[in-house]
Tab-separated table of C-alpha atoms in Angstrom:
chain	number	residue	atom	x	y	z
A	1	UNK	CA	-33.644	-68.074	-83.901
A	2	UNK	CA	-32.450	-71.558	-84.819
A	3	UNK	CA	-34.447	-74.783	-84.813
A	4	UNK	CA	-31.463	-77.029	-85.519
A	5	UNK	CA	-29.236	-76.122	-82.579
A	6	UNK	CA	-26.884	-78.933	-81.573
A	7	UNK	CA	-26.221	-77.335	-78.191
A	8	UNK	CA	-28.485	-75.473	-75.807
A	9	UNK	CA	-28.033	-72.402	-73.635
A	10	UNK	CA	-27.202	-74.777	-70.772
A	11	UNK	CA	-23.770	-75.212	-72.400
A	12	UNK	CA	-22.906	-71.524	-71.974
A	13	UNK	CA	-20.281	-70.463	-69.444
A	14	UNK	CA	-19.229	-66.973	-68.510
A	15	UNK	CA	-16.990	-65.276	-71.082
A	16	UNK	CA	-14.195	-64.735	-68.570
A	17	UNK	CA	-14.085	-68.504	-67.958
A	18	UNK	CA	-13.496	-69.266	-71.636
A	19	UNK	CA	-10.276	-70.758	-72.979
A	20	UNK	CA	-9.263	-69.676	-76.482
A	21	UNK	CA	-7.115	-72.070	-78.501
A	22	UNK	CA	-5.913	-71.295	-82.019
A	23	UNK	CA	-5.936	-74.053	-84.642
A	24	UNK	CA	-3.964	-73.749	-87.863
A	25	UNK	CA	-4.503	-76.225	-90.712
A	26	UNK	CA	-1.067	-76.338	-92.368
A	27	UNK	CA	-1.052	-79.654	-94.212
A	28	UNK	CA	-1.476	-78.179	-97.693
A	29	UNK	CA	1.189	-78.252	-100.386
A	30	UNK	CA	0.377	-74.848	-101.923
A	31	UNK	CA	0.230	-76.021	-105.542
A	32	UNK	CA	-0.929	-72.626	-106.850
A	33	UNK	CA	2.312	-70.991	-105.700
A	34	UNK	CA	4.259	-72.677	-108.544
A	35	UNK	CA	6.887	-73.637	-105.993
A	36	UNK	CA	8.244	-76.916	-104.666
A	37	UNK	CA	8.080	-75.421	-101.185
A	38	UNK	CA	4.663	-75.322	-99.455
A	39	UNK	CA	3.506	-71.699	-99.286
A	40	UNK	CA	3.588	-71.581	-95.481
A	41	UNK	CA	7.357	-72.122	-95.596
A	42	UNK	CA	8.170	-69.477	-98.192
A	43	UNK	CA	10.244	-66.604	-96.856
A	44	UNK	CA	8.834	-63.112	-96.570
A	45	UNK	CA	10.242	-60.187	-94.583
A	46	UNK	CA	12.956	-62.307	-93.000
A	47	UNK	CA	10.819	-65.220	-91.776
A	48	UNK	CA	8.612	-67.947	-93.169
A	49	UNK	CA	4.966	-67.121	-93.773
A	50	UNK	CA	4.007	-69.577	-91.024
A	51	UNK	CA	6.309	-67.929	-88.466
A	52	UNK	CA	4.646	-64.565	-89.114
A	53	UNK	CA	1.223	-66.188	-88.752
A	54	UNK	CA	2.100	-67.836	-85.442
A	55	UNK	CA	3.634	-64.619	-84.109
A	56	UNK	CA	0.502	-62.626	-84.989
A	57	UNK	CA	-1.618	-65.025	-82.930
A	58	UNK	CA	0.742	-65.145	-79.961
A	59	UNK	CA	0.804	-61.340	-79.840
A	60	UNK	CA	-2.678	-61.524	-78.324
A	61	UNK	CA	-2.612	-62.212	-74.554
A	62	UNK	CA	-5.787	-64.350	-74.644
A	63	UNK	CA	-4.225	-66.893	-77.010
A	64	UNK	CA	-1.964	-69.168	-74.993
A	65	UNK	CA	-1.966	-72.315	-77.144
A	66	UNK	CA	-1.854	-73.174	-80.840
A	67	UNK	CA	-2.661	-76.533	-82.437
A	68	UNK	CA	-0.868	-76.959	-85.754
A	69	UNK	CA	-2.118	-79.625	-88.187
A	70	UNK	CA	0.790	-80.687	-90.391
A	71	UNK	CA	1.194	-82.881	-93.431
A	72	UNK	CA	2.478	-86.328	-92.363
A	73	UNK	CA	5.439	-85.812	-94.705
A	74	UNK	CA	6.308	-82.371	-93.294
A	75	UNK	CA	10.008	-82.078	-92.464
A	76	UNK	CA	10.275	-78.286	-92.424
A	77	UNK	CA	8.360	-77.175	-89.346
A	78	UNK	CA	10.717	-79.020	-86.994
A	79	UNK	CA	13.631	-76.983	-88.387
A	80	UNK	CA	12.084	-73.631	-87.436
A	81	UNK	CA	13.146	-72.004	-84.132
A	82	UNK	CA	9.493	-71.619	-83.117
A	83	UNK	CA	8.986	-75.411	-83.305
A	84	UNK	CA	10.378	-75.701	-79.760
A	85	UNK	CA	7.781	-73.285	-78.331
A	86	UNK	CA	5.908	-75.283	-75.646
A	87	UNK	CA	2.685	-73.430	-76.475
A	88	UNK	CA	2.509	-75.215	-79.864
A	89	UNK	CA	1.172	-78.753	-80.275
A	90	UNK	CA	1.316	-80.512	-83.640
A	91	UNK	CA	-1.156	-83.084	-84.970
A	92	UNK	CA	-1.286	-84.945	-88.269
A	93	UNK	CA	-3.530	-83.183	-90.776
A	94	UNK	CA	-5.579	-84.649	-93.597
A	95	UNK	CA	-5.950	-84.371	-97.353
A	96	UNK	CA	-8.514	-81.559	-97.211
A	97	UNK	CA	-8.641	-78.495	-94.994
A	98	UNK	CA	-11.724	-79.808	-93.168
A	99	UNK	CA	-9.886	-83.059	-92.360
A	100	UNK	CA	-6.996	-81.127	-90.823
A	101	UNK	CA	-9.315	-78.937	-88.772
A	102	UNK	CA	-11.210	-81.989	-87.542
A	103	UNK	CA	-7.947	-83.668	-86.535
A	104	UNK	CA	-7.156	-80.666	-84.372
A	105	UNK	CA	-10.661	-80.581	-82.915
A	106	UNK	CA	-10.527	-84.306	-82.108
A	107	UNK	CA	-7.265	-83.769	-80.238
A	108	UNK	CA	-8.724	-80.886	-78.236
A	109	UNK	CA	-11.918	-82.822	-77.481
A	110	UNK	CA	-9.804	-85.600	-75.936
A	111	UNK	CA	-8.259	-83.259	-73.358
A	112	UNK	CA	-9.808	-82.867	-69.898
A	113	UNK	CA	-10.974	-79.324	-69.130
A	114	UNK	CA	-13.383	-77.550	-66.826
A	115	UNK	CA	-13.538	-74.480	-69.033
A	116	UNK	CA	-15.530	-73.541	-72.119
A	117	UNK	CA	-13.179	-73.914	-75.099
A	118	UNK	CA	-13.431	-71.633	-78.121
A	119	UNK	CA	-11.410	-72.538	-81.203
A	120	UNK	CA	-9.903	-69.821	-83.365
A	121	UNK	CA	-9.185	-71.368	-86.787
A	122	UNK	CA	-6.725	-69.375	-88.876
A	123	UNK	CA	-5.110	-69.976	-92.272
A	124	UNK	CA	-1.399	-70.787	-92.121
A	125	UNK	CA	-0.829	-68.484	-95.087
A	126	UNK	CA	-2.450	-65.345	-93.596
A	127	UNK	CA	0.576	-63.679	-91.972
A	128	UNK	CA	-0.775	-60.101	-91.882
A	129	UNK	CA	-3.420	-60.471	-89.166
A	130	UNK	CA	-3.791	-57.363	-86.988
A	131	UNK	CA	-4.315	-57.264	-83.229
A	132	UNK	CA	-7.306	-54.915	-83.615
A	133	UNK	CA	-9.091	-57.449	-85.829
A	134	UNK	CA	-8.441	-60.182	-83.276
A	135	UNK	CA	-9.851	-57.962	-80.533
A	136	UNK	CA	-13.019	-57.379	-82.566
A	137	UNK	CA	-13.484	-61.081	-83.273
A	138	UNK	CA	-12.911	-62.210	-79.689
A	139	UNK	CA	-15.667	-59.886	-78.484
A	140	UNK	CA	-18.027	-62.517	-79.901
A	141	UNK	CA	-17.329	-64.565	-76.768
A	142	UNK	CA	-18.674	-61.769	-74.587
A	143	UNK	CA	-21.766	-61.442	-76.798
A	144	UNK	CA	-22.279	-65.220	-76.671
A	145	UNK	CA	-22.257	-65.168	-72.868
A	146	UNK	CA	-25.056	-62.584	-72.972
A	147	UNK	CA	-26.967	-64.149	-75.884
A	148	UNK	CA	-26.481	-67.898	-76.554
A	149	UNK	CA	-28.054	-67.504	-80.017
A	150	UNK	CA	-24.688	-66.105	-81.137
A	151	UNK	CA	-22.881	-69.255	-82.255
A	152	UNK	CA	-19.565	-67.699	-83.284
A	153	UNK	CA	-18.281	-65.723	-86.232
A	154	UNK	CA	-15.504	-64.826	-88.597
A	155	UNK	CA	-13.532	-61.919	-89.931
A	156	UNK	CA	-14.841	-60.833	-93.321
A	157	UNK	CA	-14.556	-57.941	-95.727
A	158	UNK	CA	-17.436	-56.458	-97.780
A	159	UNK	CA	-17.044	-57.012	-101.528
A	160	UNK	CA	-16.023	-53.762	-103.205
A	161	UNK	CA	-15.389	-54.944	-106.757
A	162	UNK	CA	-17.905	-55.572	-109.499
A	163	UNK	CA	-18.622	-59.309	-109.536
A	164	UNK	CA	-19.119	-61.334	-112.735
A	165	UNK	CA	-20.651	-64.789	-113.152
A	166	UNK	CA	-18.884	-66.852	-115.815
A	167	UNK	CA	-20.707	-68.843	-118.467
A	168	UNK	CA	-20.235	-72.512	-117.588
A	169	UNK	CA	-18.188	-74.625	-120.046
A	170	UNK	CA	-21.310	-76.712	-120.762
A	171	UNK	CA	-23.284	-73.614	-121.725
A	172	UNK	CA	-20.375	-72.172	-123.726
A	173	UNK	CA	-20.044	-75.398	-125.667
A	174	UNK	CA	-16.295	-75.698	-125.089
A	175	UNK	CA	-13.928	-75.634	-122.147
A	176	UNK	CA	-11.048	-74.396	-124.313
A	177	UNK	CA	-12.541	-71.011	-125.255
A	178	UNK	CA	-11.757	-67.910	-123.189
A	179	UNK	CA	-14.161	-67.555	-120.239
A	180	UNK	CA	-17.286	-65.577	-121.087
A	181	UNK	CA	-19.435	-63.407	-118.815
A	182	UNK	CA	-22.923	-64.725	-118.138
A	183	UNK	CA	-24.041	-61.722	-116.091
A	184	UNK	CA	-23.003	-59.249	-113.393
A	185	UNK	CA	-23.689	-60.383	-109.843
A	186	UNK	CA	-25.235	-57.938	-107.385
A	187	UNK	CA	-22.493	-57.341	-104.796
A	188	UNK	CA	-24.966	-56.000	-102.234
A	189	UNK	CA	-24.634	-58.173	-99.136
A	190	UNK	CA	-21.614	-60.114	-100.448
A	191	UNK	CA	-18.575	-60.494	-98.188
A	192	UNK	CA	-15.125	-62.021	-98.623
A	193	UNK	CA	-14.700	-64.641	-95.900
A	194	UNK	CA	-11.388	-64.272	-94.076
A	195	UNK	CA	-9.846	-65.949	-91.052
A	196	UNK	CA	-9.642	-66.354	-88.123
A	197	UNK	CA	-13.040	-67.955	-87.590
A	198	UNK	CA	-14.160	-68.444	-83.987
A	199	UNK	CA	-16.561	-71.084	-82.656
A	200	UNK	CA	-17.156	-73.142	-79.491
A	201	UNK	CA	-15.217	-76.413	-79.725
A	202	UNK	CA	-18.156	-78.859	-79.289
A	203	UNK	CA	-20.393	-76.995	-81.721
A	204	UNK	CA	-17.767	-76.663	-84.458
A	205	UNK	CA	-16.729	-80.303	-84.104
A	206	UNK	CA	-20.302	-81.623	-84.218
A	207	UNK	CA	-21.196	-79.499	-87.253
A	208	UNK	CA	-18.041	-80.489	-89.119
A	209	UNK	CA	-18.590	-84.192	-88.439
A	210	UNK	CA	-22.210	-83.973	-89.612
A	211	UNK	CA	-21.383	-81.965	-92.745
A	212	UNK	CA	-18.532	-84.275	-93.776
A	213	UNK	CA	-20.613	-87.411	-93.132
A	214	UNK	CA	-23.320	-86.023	-95.411
A	215	UNK	CA	-20.761	-84.982	-98.068
A	216	UNK	CA	-21.664	-81.314	-97.875
A	217	UNK	CA	-19.445	-78.768	-99.629
A	218	UNK	CA	-17.305	-77.377	-96.808
A	219	UNK	CA	-14.920	-74.597	-97.817
A	220	UNK	CA	-14.381	-73.091	-94.371
A	221	UNK	CA	-15.514	-73.633	-90.787
A	222	UNK	CA	-18.428	-71.230	-91.108
A	223	UNK	CA	-19.857	-73.241	-93.993
A	224	UNK	CA	-20.089	-76.297	-91.700
A	225	UNK	CA	-22.176	-74.314	-89.218
A	226	UNK	CA	-24.284	-72.815	-92.003
A	227	UNK	CA	-24.990	-76.325	-93.293
A	228	UNK	CA	-26.356	-77.221	-89.851
A	229	UNK	CA	-28.652	-74.197	-89.768
A	230	UNK	CA	-26.558	-71.715	-87.810
A	231	UNK	CA	-25.879	-68.075	-88.690
A	232	UNK	CA	-22.350	-67.001	-87.716
A	233	UNK	CA	-21.593	-63.325	-87.159
A	234	UNK	CA	-19.699	-61.343	-89.812
A	235	UNK	CA	-17.019	-59.205	-88.155
A	236	UNK	CA	-15.670	-56.482	-90.422
A	237	UNK	CA	-11.947	-57.140	-90.846
A	238	UNK	CA	-9.098	-55.413	-92.615
A	239	UNK	CA	-8.718	-56.107	-96.311
A	240	UNK	CA	-4.931	-56.394	-95.904
A	241	UNK	CA	-5.423	-59.688	-94.028
A	242	UNK	CA	-4.474	-61.429	-97.271
A	243	UNK	CA	-3.938	-65.123	-97.916
A	244	UNK	CA	-0.688	-65.928	-99.709
A	245	UNK	CA	-1.921	-68.039	-102.608
A	246	UNK	CA	-0.320	-66.734	-105.795
A	247	UNK	CA	3.382	-65.865	-106.309
A	248	UNK	CA	2.594	-62.145	-106.535
A	249	UNK	CA	1.039	-62.255	-103.046
A	250	UNK	CA	4.491	-62.526	-101.463
A	251	UNK	CA	5.477	-58.968	-102.410
A	252	UNK	CA	2.145	-57.660	-101.167
A	253	UNK	CA	2.494	-59.553	-97.876
A	254	UNK	CA	5.991	-58.146	-97.412
A	255	UNK	CA	4.660	-54.616	-97.917
A	256	UNK	CA	1.801	-55.113	-95.439
A	257	UNK	CA	4.103	-56.723	-92.858
A	258	UNK	CA	6.543	-53.805	-93.100
A	259	UNK	CA	3.667	-51.391	-92.490
A	260	UNK	CA	2.341	-53.490	-89.616
A	261	UNK	CA	5.661	-53.293	-87.762
A	262	UNK	CA	5.405	-49.496	-87.744
A	263	UNK	CA	1.806	-49.367	-86.508
A	264	UNK	CA	1.218	-48.985	-82.752
A	265	UNK	CA	-1.072	-51.486	-81.006
A	266	UNK	CA	-4.183	-49.591	-79.939
């Protein structure tokens, strides 16, 4: 299936021997929120966005540890009650998301273990993650044990809206004019990439190092694997697993979180 594999089937261990560690890159400043406070520390439904995100991960019994990559100037996480949770380890993140993820992967790679480690990378500002989606994603580990060609995967949602390609400023002749439509993009086969994204630790780390060294465009963890010739699995996830990016997202997140509290875990 893949001629550029960085790891062979000899690396595969049984699924029930796998350790799952969550990694959250949280070193961003959230400039699009129009707020002096980084978006992960904004309050929604009685807690910070980050506290909701951490709680959603810890709700799953297979996730026992979380690595949190923080901005070196971060003074807010230490003030949260959850900062004293022994299951959380903090590392210093980088300027870009990929740098923060790699910092967490480097830390994990330095730890002695006799188990296969899978890393579950999740956005700090996605507080509405559902247990059912996590269950679906973690089944990838079982499939990987049966078929090593499965390299990992991510939650994603099929595109439902009509997609438009914008005329580039160079083609339009001016960057100050209103954006113009170049053409409609066929949405068949297009998916919105969500998080978490789940990959074996050595494979994700090797792909990320290679992609960054070769200055590839890396927008999420999956794109690092894709750059190295892998084909991660798309796992259909809930569209309400939103990322808090714009100010109006806070009200939507509060609504979804209030609904989530009332839903039974199946």
